[in-house]
Amino acid sequence: QVQLVESGGKLVQAGGSLRLSCAASGRTFSSFAMAWFRQAPGKEREFVATISSLSYRTLYADSVKGRFTISRDNAKNTVYLQMNSLKPEDTADYYCAGSLNDRLGSTARDYPYWGQGTQVTVSS
């Protein structure tokens, strides 16, 4: 049974920073790509960033490129999302997702494993 648990979401002012964490258990975490997605109220879930198993490759959505950084610590079975220069439009529930392979997918169907989400609110 795979379990992903996100943490770190909170209310922050525009221009601020936040780091989200996702703790994984139940499988060989270090062998598979991991990703972050987000879903704003009334909108579809959208891709944010993904990272390969050994951190050699990353991929970002254009909307967060240069502001967000995805990373992982395989010794701790944890993936992170460092978010800087936050904007009100970054307000959303952020979800951690786990793959079955090491490909950097950017759609939700590429990831069979999902956490429950953590809420990020950016005030203007």
PDB file of N, CA and C in Angstrom, residues 22 24 42 51 63 73 80 86 103 105 117:
ATOM      1  N   CYS A  22       6.416  16.127   1.067  1.00  0.00           N
ATOM      2  CA  CYS A  22       5.582  14.951   0.811  1.00  0.00           C
ATOM      3  C   CYS A  22       6.364  13.730   1.270  1.00  0.00           C
ATOM      4  N   ALA A  24       6.692   9.766   1.678  1.00  0.00           N
ATOM      5  CA  ALA A  24       6.205   8.562   0.999  1.00  0.00           C
ATOM      6  C   ALA A  24       6.545   7.314   1.793  1.00  0.00           C
ATOM      7  N   GLY A  42     -12.719  25.565  -8.300  1.00  0.00           N
ATOM      8  CA  GLY A  42     -13.431  25.702  -9.556  1.00  0.00           C
ATOM      9  C   GLY A  42     -12.614  25.422 -10.792  1.00  0.00           C
ATOM     10  N   ILE A  51      10.102  15.347 -10.868  1.00  0.00           N
ATOM     11  CA  ILE A  51      11.523  15.086 -10.685  1.00  0.00           C
ATOM     12  C   ILE A  51      11.791  13.595 -10.874  1.00  0.00           C
ATOM     13  N   SER A  63       4.123  28.375 -15.683  1.00  0.00           N
ATOM     14  CA  SER A  63       3.603  29.338 -14.714  1.00  0.00           C
ATOM     15  C   SER A  63       4.431  29.411 -13.436  1.00  0.00           C
ATOM     16  N   ASP A  73      14.717  13.883  -1.289  1.00  0.00           N
ATOM     17  CA  ASP A  73      15.724  13.262  -0.437  1.00  0.00           C
ATOM     18  C   ASP A  73      15.332  11.791  -0.328  1.00  0.00           C
ATOM     19  N   TYR A  80      10.105  17.545  -2.037  1.00  0.00           N
ATOM     20  CA  TYR A  80       9.820  18.902  -1.588  1.00  0.00           C
ATOM     21  C   TYR A  80       9.420  19.787  -2.773  1.00  0.00           C
ATOM     22  N   LEU A  86       5.708  34.042  -4.289  1.00  0.00           N
ATOM     23  CA  LEU A  86       4.344  33.535  -4.436  1.00  0.00           C
ATOM     24  C   LEU A  86       3.383  34.641  -4.859  1.00  0.00           C
ATOM     25  N   ARG A 103       9.697   8.167 -15.823  1.00  0.00           N
ATOM     26  CA  ARG A 103       9.413   9.164 -16.859  1.00  0.00           C
ATOM     27  C   ARG A 103       8.815  10.418 -16.235  1.00  0.00           C
ATOM     28  N   GLY A 105       6.282  12.613 -16.465  1.00  0.00           N
ATOM     29  CA  GLY A 105       4.968  12.912 -17.005  1.00  0.00           C
ATOM     30  C   GLY A 105       4.433  14.222 -16.473  1.00  0.00           C
ATOM     31  N   GLY A 117      -3.441  16.090  -0.228  1.00  0.00           N
ATOM     32  CA  GLY A 117      -3.330  17.516  -0.542  1.00  0.00           C
ATOM     33  C   GLY A 117      -3.055  18.379   0.673  1.00  0.00           C
TER      34      GLY A 117
END
